[in-house]
Coordinates of C-alpha atoms in Angstrom, one line a residue:
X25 CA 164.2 190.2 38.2
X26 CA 160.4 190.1 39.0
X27 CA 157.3 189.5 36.9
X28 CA 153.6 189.7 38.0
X29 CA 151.3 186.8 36.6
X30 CA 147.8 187.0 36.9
X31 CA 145.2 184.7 38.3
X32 CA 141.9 184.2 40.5
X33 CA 140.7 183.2 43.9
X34 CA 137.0 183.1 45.4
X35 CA 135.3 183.8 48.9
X36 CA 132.1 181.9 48.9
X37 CA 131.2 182.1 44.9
X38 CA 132.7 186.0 44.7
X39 CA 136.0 186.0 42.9
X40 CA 138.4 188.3 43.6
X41 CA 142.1 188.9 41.8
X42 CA 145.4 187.9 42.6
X43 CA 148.4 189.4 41.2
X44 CA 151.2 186.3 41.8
X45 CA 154.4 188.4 41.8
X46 CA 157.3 186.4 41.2
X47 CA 161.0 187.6 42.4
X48 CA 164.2 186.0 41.9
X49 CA 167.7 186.9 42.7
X50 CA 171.1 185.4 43.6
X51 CA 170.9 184.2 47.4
X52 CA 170.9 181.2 49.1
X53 CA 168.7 179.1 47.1
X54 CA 165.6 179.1 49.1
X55 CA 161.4 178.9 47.2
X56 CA 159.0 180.8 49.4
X57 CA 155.4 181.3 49.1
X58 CA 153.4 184.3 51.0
X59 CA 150.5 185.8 51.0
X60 CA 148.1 183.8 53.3
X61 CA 147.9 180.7 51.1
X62 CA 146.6 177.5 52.8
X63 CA 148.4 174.1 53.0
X64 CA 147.8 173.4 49.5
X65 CA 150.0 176.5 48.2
X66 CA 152.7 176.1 50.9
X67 CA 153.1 172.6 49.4
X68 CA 152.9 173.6 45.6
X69 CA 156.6 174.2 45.7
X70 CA 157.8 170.9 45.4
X71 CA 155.2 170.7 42.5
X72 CA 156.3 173.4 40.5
X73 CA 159.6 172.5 40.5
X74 CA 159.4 169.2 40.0
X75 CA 156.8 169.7 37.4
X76 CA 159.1 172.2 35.6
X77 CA 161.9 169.7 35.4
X78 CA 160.3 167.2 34.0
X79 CA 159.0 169.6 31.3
X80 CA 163.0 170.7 30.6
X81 CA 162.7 173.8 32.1
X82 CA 166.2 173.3 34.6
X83 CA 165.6 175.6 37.4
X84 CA 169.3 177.4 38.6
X85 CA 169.6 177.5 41.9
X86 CA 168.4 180.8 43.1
X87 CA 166.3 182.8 45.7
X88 CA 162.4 182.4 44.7
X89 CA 160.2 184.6 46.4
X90 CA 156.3 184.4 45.0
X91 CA 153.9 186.8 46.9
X92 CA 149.7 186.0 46.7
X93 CA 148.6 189.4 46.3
X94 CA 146.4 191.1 48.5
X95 CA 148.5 189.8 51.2
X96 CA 145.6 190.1 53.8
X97 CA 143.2 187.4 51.9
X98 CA 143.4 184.0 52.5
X99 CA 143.7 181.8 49.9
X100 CA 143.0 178.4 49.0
X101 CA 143.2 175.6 46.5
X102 CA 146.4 173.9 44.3
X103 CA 144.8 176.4 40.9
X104 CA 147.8 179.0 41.7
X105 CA 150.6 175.9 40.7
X106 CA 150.5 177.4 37.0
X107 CA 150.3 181.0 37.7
X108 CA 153.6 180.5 39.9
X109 CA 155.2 178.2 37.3
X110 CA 154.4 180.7 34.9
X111 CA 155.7 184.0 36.9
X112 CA 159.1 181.7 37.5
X113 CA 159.4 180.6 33.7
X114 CA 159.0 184.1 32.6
X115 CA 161.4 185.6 35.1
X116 CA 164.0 182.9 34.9
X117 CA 163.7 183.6 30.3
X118 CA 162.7 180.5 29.8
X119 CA 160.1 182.0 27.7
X120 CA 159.2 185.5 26.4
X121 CA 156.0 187.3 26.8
X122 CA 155.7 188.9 23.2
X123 CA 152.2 189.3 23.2
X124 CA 151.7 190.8 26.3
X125 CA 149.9 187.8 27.2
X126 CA 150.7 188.2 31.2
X127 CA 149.0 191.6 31.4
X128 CA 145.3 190.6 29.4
X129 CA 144.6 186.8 30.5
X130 CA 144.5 184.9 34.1
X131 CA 145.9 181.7 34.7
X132 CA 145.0 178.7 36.8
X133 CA 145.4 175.4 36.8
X134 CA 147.1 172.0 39.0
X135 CA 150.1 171.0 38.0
X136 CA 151.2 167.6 38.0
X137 CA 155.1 166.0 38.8
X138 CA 155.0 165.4 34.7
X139 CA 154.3 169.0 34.3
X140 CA 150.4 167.8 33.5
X141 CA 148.2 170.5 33.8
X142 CA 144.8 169.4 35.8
X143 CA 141.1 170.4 36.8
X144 CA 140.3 172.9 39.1
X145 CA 137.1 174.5 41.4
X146 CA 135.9 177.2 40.5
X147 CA 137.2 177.8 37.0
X148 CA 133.9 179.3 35.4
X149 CA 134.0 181.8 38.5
X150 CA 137.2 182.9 37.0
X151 CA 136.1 183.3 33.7
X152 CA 132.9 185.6 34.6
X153 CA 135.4 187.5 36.8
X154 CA 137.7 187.5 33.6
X155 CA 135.0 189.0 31.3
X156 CA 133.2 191.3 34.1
X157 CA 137.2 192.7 34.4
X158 CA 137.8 193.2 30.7
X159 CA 140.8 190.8 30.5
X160 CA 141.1 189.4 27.5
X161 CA 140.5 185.5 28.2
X162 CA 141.7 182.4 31.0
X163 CA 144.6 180.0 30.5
X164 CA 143.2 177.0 32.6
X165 CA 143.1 173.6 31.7
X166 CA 141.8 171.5 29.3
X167 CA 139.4 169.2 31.8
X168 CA 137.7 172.8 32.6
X169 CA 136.8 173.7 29.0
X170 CA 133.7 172.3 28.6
X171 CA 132.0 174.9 32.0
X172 CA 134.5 177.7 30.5
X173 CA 132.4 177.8 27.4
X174 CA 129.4 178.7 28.7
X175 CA 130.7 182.3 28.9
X176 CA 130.7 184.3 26.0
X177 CA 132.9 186.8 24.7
X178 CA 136.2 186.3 26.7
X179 CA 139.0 183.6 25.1
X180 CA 139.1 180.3 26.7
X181 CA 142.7 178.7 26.1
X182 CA 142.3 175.6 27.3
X183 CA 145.8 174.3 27.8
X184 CA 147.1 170.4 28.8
X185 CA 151.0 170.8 29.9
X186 CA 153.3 173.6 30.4
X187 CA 155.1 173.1 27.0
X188 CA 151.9 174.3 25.7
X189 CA 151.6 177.3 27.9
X190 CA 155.0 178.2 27.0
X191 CA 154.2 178.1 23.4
X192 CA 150.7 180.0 23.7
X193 CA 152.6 183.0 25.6
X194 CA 155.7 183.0 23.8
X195 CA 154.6 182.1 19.9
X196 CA 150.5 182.8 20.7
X197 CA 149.9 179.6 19.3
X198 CA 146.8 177.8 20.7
X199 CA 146.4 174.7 19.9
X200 CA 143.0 173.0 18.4
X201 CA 140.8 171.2 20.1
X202 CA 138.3 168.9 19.0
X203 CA 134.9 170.1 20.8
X204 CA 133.4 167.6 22.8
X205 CA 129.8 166.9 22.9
X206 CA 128.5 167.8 26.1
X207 CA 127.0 164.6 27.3
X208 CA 123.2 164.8 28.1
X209 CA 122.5 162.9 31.2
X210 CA 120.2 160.0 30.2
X211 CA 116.8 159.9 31.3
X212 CA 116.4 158.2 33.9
X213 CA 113.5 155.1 33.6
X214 CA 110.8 156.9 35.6
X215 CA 107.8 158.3 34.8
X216 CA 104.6 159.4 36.4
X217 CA 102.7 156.9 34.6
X218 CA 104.5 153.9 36.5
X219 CA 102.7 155.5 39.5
X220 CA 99.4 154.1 40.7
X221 CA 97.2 155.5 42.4
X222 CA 98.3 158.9 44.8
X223 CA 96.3 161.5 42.6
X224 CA 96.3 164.2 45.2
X225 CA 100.0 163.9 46.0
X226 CA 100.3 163.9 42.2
X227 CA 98.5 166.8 41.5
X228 CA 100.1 168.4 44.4
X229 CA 103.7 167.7 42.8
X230 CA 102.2 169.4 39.6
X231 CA 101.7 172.7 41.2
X232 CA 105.0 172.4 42.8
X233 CA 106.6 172.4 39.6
X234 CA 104.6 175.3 38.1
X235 CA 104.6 177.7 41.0
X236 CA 108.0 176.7 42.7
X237 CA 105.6 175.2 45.9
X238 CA 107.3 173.4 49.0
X239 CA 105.5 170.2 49.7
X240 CA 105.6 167.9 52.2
X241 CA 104.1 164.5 51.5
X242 CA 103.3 162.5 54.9
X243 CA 102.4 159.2 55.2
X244 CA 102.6 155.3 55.8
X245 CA 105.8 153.3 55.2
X246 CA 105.4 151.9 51.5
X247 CA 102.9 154.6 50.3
X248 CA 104.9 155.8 48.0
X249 CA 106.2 159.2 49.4
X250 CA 109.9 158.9 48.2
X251 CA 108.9 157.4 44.5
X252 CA 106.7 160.2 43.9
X253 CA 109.1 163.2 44.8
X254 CA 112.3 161.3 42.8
X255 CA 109.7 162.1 40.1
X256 CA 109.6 165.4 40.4
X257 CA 112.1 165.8 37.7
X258 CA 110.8 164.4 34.7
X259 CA 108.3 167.3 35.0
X260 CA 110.4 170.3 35.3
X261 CA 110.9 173.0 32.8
X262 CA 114.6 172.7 31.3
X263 CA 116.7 175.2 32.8
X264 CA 117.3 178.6 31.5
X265 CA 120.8 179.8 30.1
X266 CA 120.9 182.2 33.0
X267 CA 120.1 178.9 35.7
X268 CA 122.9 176.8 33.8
X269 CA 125.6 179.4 34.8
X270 CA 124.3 179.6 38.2
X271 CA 124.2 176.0 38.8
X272 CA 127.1 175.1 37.2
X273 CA 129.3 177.8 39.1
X274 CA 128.2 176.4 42.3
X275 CA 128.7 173.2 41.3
X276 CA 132.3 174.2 39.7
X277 CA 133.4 175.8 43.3
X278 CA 131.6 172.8 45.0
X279 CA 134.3 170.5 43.5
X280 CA 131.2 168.5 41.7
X281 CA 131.5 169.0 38.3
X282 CA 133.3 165.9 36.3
X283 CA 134.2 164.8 33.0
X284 CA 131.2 162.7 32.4
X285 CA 129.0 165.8 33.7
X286 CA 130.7 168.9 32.9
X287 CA 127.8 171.5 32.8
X288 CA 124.9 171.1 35.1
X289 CA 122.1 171.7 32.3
X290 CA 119.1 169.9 34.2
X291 CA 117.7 170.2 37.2
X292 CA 119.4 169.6 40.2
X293 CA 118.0 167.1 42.7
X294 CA 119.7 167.0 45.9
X295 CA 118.6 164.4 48.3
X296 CA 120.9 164.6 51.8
X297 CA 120.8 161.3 54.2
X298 CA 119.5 162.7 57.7
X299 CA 122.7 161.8 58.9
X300 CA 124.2 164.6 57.1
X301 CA 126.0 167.3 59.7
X302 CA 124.6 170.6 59.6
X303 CA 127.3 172.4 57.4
X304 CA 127.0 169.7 54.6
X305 CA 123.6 170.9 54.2
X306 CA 123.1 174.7 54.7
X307 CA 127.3 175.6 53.8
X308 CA 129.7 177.3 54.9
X309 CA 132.8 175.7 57.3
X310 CA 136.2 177.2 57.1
X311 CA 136.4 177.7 53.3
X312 CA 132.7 178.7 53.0
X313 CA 131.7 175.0 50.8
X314 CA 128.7 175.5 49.6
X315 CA 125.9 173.1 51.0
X316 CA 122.9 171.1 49.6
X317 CA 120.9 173.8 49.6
X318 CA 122.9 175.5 47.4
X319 CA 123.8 172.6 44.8
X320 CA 120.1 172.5 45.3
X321 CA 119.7 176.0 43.6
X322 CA 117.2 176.2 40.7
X323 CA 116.2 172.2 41.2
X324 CA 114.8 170.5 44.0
X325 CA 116.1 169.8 47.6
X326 CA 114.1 166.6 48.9
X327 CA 114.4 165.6 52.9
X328 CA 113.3 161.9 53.1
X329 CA 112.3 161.2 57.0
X330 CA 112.5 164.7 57.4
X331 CA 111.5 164.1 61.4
X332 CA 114.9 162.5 61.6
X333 CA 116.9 165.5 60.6
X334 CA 118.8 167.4 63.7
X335 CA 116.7 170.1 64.8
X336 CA 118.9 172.9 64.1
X337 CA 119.2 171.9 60.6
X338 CA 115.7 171.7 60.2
X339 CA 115.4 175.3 62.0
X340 CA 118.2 176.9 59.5
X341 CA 116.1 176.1 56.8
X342 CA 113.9 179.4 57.7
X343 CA 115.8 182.1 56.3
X344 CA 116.8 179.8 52.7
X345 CA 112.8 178.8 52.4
X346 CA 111.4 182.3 52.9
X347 CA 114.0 184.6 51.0
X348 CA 115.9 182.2 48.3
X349 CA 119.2 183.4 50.1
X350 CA 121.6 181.9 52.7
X351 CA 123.5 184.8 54.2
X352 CA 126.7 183.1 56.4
X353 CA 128.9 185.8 58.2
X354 CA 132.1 185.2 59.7
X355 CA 134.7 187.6 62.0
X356 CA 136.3 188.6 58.2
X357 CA 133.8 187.9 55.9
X358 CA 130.3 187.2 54.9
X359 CA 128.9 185.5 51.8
X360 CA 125.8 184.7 50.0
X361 CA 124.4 181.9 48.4
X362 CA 121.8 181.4 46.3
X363 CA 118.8 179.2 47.6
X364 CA 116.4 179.1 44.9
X365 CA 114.9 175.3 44.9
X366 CA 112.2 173.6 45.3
X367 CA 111.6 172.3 48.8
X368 CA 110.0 168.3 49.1
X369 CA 109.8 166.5 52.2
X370 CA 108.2 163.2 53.5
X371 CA 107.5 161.8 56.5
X372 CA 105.7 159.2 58.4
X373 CA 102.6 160.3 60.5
X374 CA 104.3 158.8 64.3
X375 CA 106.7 156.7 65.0
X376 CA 105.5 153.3 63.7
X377 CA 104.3 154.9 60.2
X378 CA 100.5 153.8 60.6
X379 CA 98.4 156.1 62.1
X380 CA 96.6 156.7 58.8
X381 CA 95.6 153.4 58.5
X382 CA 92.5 152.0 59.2
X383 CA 93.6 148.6 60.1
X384 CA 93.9 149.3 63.9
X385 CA 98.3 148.5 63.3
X386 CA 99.0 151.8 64.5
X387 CA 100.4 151.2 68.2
X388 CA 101.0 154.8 68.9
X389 CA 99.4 156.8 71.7
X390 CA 97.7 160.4 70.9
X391 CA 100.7 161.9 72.8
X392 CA 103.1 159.6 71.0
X393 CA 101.9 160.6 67.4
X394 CA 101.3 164.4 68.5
X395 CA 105.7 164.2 70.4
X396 CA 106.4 162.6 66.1
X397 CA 105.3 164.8 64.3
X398 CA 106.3 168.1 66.9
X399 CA 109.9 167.4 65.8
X400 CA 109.1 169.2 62.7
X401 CA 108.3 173.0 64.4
X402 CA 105.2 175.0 63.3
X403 CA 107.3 178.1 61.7
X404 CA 109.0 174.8 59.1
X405 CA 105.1 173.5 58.8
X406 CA 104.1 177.2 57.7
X407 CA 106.5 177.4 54.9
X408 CA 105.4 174.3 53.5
X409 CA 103.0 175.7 50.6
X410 CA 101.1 172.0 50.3
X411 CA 100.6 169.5 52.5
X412 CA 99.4 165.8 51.5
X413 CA 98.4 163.1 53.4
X414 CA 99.1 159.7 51.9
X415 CA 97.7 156.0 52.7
X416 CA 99.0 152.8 51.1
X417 CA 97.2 151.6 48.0
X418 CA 94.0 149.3 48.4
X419 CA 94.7 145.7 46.6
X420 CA 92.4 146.7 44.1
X421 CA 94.9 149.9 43.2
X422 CA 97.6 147.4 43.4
X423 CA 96.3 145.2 41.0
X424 CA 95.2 148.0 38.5
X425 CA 96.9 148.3 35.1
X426 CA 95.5 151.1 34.3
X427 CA 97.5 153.2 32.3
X428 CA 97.9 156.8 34.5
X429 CA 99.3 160.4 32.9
X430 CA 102.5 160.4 31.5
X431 CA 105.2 162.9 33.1
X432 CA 105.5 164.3 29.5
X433 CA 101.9 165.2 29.5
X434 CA 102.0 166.9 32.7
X435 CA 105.3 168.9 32.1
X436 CA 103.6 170.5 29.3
X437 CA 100.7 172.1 31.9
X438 CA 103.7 173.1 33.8
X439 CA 105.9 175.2 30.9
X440 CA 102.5 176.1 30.0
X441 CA 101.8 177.4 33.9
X442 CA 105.6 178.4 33.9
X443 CA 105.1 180.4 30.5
X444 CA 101.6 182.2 32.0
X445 CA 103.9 183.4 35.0
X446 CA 107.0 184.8 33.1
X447 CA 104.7 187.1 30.5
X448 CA 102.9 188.3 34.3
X449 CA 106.3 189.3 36.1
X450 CA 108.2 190.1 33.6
X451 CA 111.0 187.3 34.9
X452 CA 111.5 183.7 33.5
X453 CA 112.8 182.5 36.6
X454 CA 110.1 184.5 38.9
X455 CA 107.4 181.8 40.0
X456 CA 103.9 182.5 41.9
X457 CA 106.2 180.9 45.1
X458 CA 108.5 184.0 45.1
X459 CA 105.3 186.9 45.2
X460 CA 105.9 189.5 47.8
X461 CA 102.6 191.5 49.1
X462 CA 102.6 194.0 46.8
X463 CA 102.6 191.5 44.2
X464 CA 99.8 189.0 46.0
X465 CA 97.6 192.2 46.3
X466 CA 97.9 192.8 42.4
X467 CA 97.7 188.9 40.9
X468 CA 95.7 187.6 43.9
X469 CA 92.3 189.6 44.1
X470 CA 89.1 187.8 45.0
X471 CA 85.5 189.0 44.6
X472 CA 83.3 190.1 47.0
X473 CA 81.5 186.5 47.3
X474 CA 85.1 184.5 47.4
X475 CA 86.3 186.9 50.2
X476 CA 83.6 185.8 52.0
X477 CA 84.0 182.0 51.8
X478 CA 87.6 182.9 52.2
X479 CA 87.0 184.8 55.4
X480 CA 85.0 181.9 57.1
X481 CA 87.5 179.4 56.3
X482 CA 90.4 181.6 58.0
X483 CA 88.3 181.8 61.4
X484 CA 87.5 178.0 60.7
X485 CA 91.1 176.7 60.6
X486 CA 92.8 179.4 62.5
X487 CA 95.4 180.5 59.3
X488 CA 98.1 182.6 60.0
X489 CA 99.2 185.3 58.2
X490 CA 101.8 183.3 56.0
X491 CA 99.4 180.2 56.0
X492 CA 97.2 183.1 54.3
X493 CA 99.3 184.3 51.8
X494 CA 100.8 180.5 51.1
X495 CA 97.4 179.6 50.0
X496 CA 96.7 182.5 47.2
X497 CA 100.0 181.5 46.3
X498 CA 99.0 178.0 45.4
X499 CA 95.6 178.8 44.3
X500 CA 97.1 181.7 41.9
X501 CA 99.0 178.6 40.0
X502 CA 96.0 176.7 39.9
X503 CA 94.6 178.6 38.5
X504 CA 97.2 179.2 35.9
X505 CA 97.4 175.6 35.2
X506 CA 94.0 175.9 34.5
X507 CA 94.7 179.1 32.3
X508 CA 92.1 181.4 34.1
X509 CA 92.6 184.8 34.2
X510 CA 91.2 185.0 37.8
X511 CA 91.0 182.8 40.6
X512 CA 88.2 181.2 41.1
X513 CA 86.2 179.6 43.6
X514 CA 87.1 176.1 42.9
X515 CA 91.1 177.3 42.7
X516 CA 90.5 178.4 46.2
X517 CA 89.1 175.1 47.4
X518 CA 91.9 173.1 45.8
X519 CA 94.2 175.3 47.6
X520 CA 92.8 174.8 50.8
X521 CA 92.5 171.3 50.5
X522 CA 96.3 171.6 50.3
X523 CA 96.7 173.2 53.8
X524 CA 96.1 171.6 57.1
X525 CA 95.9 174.8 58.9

């Protein structure tokens, strides 16, 4: 006797389905697996069976042959353990499909030697798939509910043991569960007011936030170039509906999700050590992990010291910063992830951090400062939208209590900003950062008088063509956080005060 169970896999954060056939026969008693399944599947045998005795499910000793369907896909992760307990308690009559349950839902889940069902990646991947398919719902456990639910229209059965999947297939009962409140993740106790001093690298993280602007703050040890950025948060937008399926689906494949933090409904900020290797932070590896960049995805990615990243990461950040997209190809296949974040970086000006200051405690040589700062290359520099110099605080700044903006106040310029930009293209995730040429030459006009001062500035400080377009950019969301219609003169000035060259 055979019976075909269905369930899920993923290559990258594309799901795909797998048909788990399940065959059994007299023989010698032997429990195979095949279909290209990875260490974790080969060893799900000794889990399944021992999971199904302890349930009382007495397995007779028989020939158990369970194919992963398409053969030629290779497959990963302990979520088929249900799915093949399933196929082999149907087959074996341990239970009756009377609902037709096998044919309209997918399975997944990890079994445990009790017979426990646990969490798995990727589960909200299988639910889109599920509802994109038109199967009727997922059977997956009762850990994953909480991201399940963010899909609509498709039944969740969130499941703890495989007594209770034998009862939901065999007597369609589902049993109740008592919604949990997604926890909120407390704010943390930072605030832009805290900060003293800084108002250009301030201001420069406000139009960050409303125009989706890289920025690189650089500067002397103690200046405040890490605070400021960690702030960055507290004046985000929330996310949209869209951006909390997104994020969480990463996170979900990216094994990062948790019972204390089951959605990802804020904005992500990813901050990598620059000891991290090169795969941890763009992706991809043998089961094409998502990196940083991507858990960065509709948040912020900050690089602290980012002259002390490896070179070639620094140089794979080209593609990500210019087209929102990584693109990783392999012999087989080749996947895409989303790289939509907010790009923050700091770093000191040489190699002893002082050559802004005007003490005379730099002791770095011209050559010295000019070898520092070369480890960042020009074609990284260029798509930075903002750059900001920073020097320590004088003692009198220090010793200022004067109260400073609130993060709340400026958030509400940047929704505002945000809100100006959505009504203009039509998209509330499109920001004044993403315009293509078409688009500059539509939102971006100057008069005749601002070409001019525009033109002299360009054979000044020798722009180049993206330095050019970065700077309408930023002086298009000045404008808009100054809610004028058209960019003015001073907008332009700001901009280029923004940009070293």
């Amino acid at each position: 006797m055979n019976k075909k169970v269905l369930s899920s896999s993923y290559i990258g954060i594309e799901s795909f389905l797998v048909d788990v056939e399940v065959d059994i026969s007299n023989g010698l008693p032997i429990f195979s697996i095949i279909g290209l399944g990875d260490t974790a599947i080969s060893e799900s045998k000794d889990r399944i069976r021992t999971a199904l005795k302890n349930s009382n499910f007495k397995l007779e000793p028989k020939k158990i042959i369970v194919n992963l369907s398409p053969a030629g896909i290779k497959k990963e992760g302990a979520h088929f353990d249900l799915p093949i307990a399933v196929g082999i308690m149907t087959t074996m009559g341990f239970i009756k499909d009377r609902y037709n349950i096998l044919e309209n839902y997918l399975f997944l889940g990890e079994l445990s030697l009790t017979g426990e069902i646990k969490r798995v990646n990727g589960a909200l991947n299988s639910v889109i798939f599920a509802k994109e398919n038109g199967y009727k719902g997922v059977v997956l456990p009762f850990e994953n509910y909480q991201e399940a639910s963010l899909i609509r229209g498709v039944d969740i059965i969130p499941v703890k043991n495989l007594q209770e999947v034998g009862e939901f297939i065999s007597k369609n009962i589902i049993h109740t569960i008592q919604e949990k409140i997604i926890p909120n993740i407390p704010e943390e106790e930072i605030d832009f007011s805290d900060v003293k001093g800084q108002a250009m690298a301030k201001r420069a993280l406000e139009i960050a936030a409303a125009g989706k602007h890289n920025l690189i703050l650089i500067g002397s040890p103690g200046s405040g170039k890490s605070m400021l950025c960690k702030r960055i948060t507290t004046i985000l937008p929330p996310l949209t509906e869209k951006e909390t399926i997104e994020s969480t689906k990463i996170y979900s494949i990216a094994g990062e999700l948790s019972e204390k933090r089951p959605i990802i409904n804020t904005p992500p900020f990813r901050a990598p050590h620059h000891t991290s290797t090169p795969i941890s932070i763009i992706g991809g590896g043998k089961k094409f992990t998502p990196g940083e960049i991507s858990l960065a995805s509709n948040g912020v990615l900050f690089l602290d010291e980012l002259g002390e990243f490896p070179r070639s990461v620094l140089e794979s950040l080209r593609q990500p910063l210019e087209e929102q997209v990584l693109s990783i190809s392999r012999a087989q296949y080749r996947v895409n992830f989303k790289t939509n974040f907010i790009f923050l970086a700091a770093t000191n000006p040489c190699e002893c951090g002082y050559a802004f200051e005007p003490s005379g405690r730099c002791t770095c040589t011209q050559t010295e400062i000019n070898k520092y700062m070369k480890k960042i290359s020009g074609p990284i520099m260029d798509r930075i939208d903002l750059h900001v110099e920073m020097r320590r605080l004088s003692e009198e700044e220090l010793m200022s209590y004067k109260p400073s903006e609130s993060s709340r106040e400026i958030r509400e310029r940047v929704i505002k900003a945000r809100t100006i930009q959505k009504l203009r293209f039509g998209n509330e995730e499109f920001c004044n950062g993403n315009m293509t040429q078409k688009q500059l030459k539509k939102y971006c006009q100057l008069s005749e008088e601002n070409k001019e001062y525009f033109k002299k500035v360009i054979q000044t400080l020798e722009i180049s063509a993206r330095g050019f377009d970065k700077i309408l950019k930023v002086a298009r969301t000045i404008a808009d956080l100054a809610e004028s219609k058209n960019i003015e003169k001073e907008h332009l000035m700001e901009a280029l005060s923004f940009r070293k060259k």
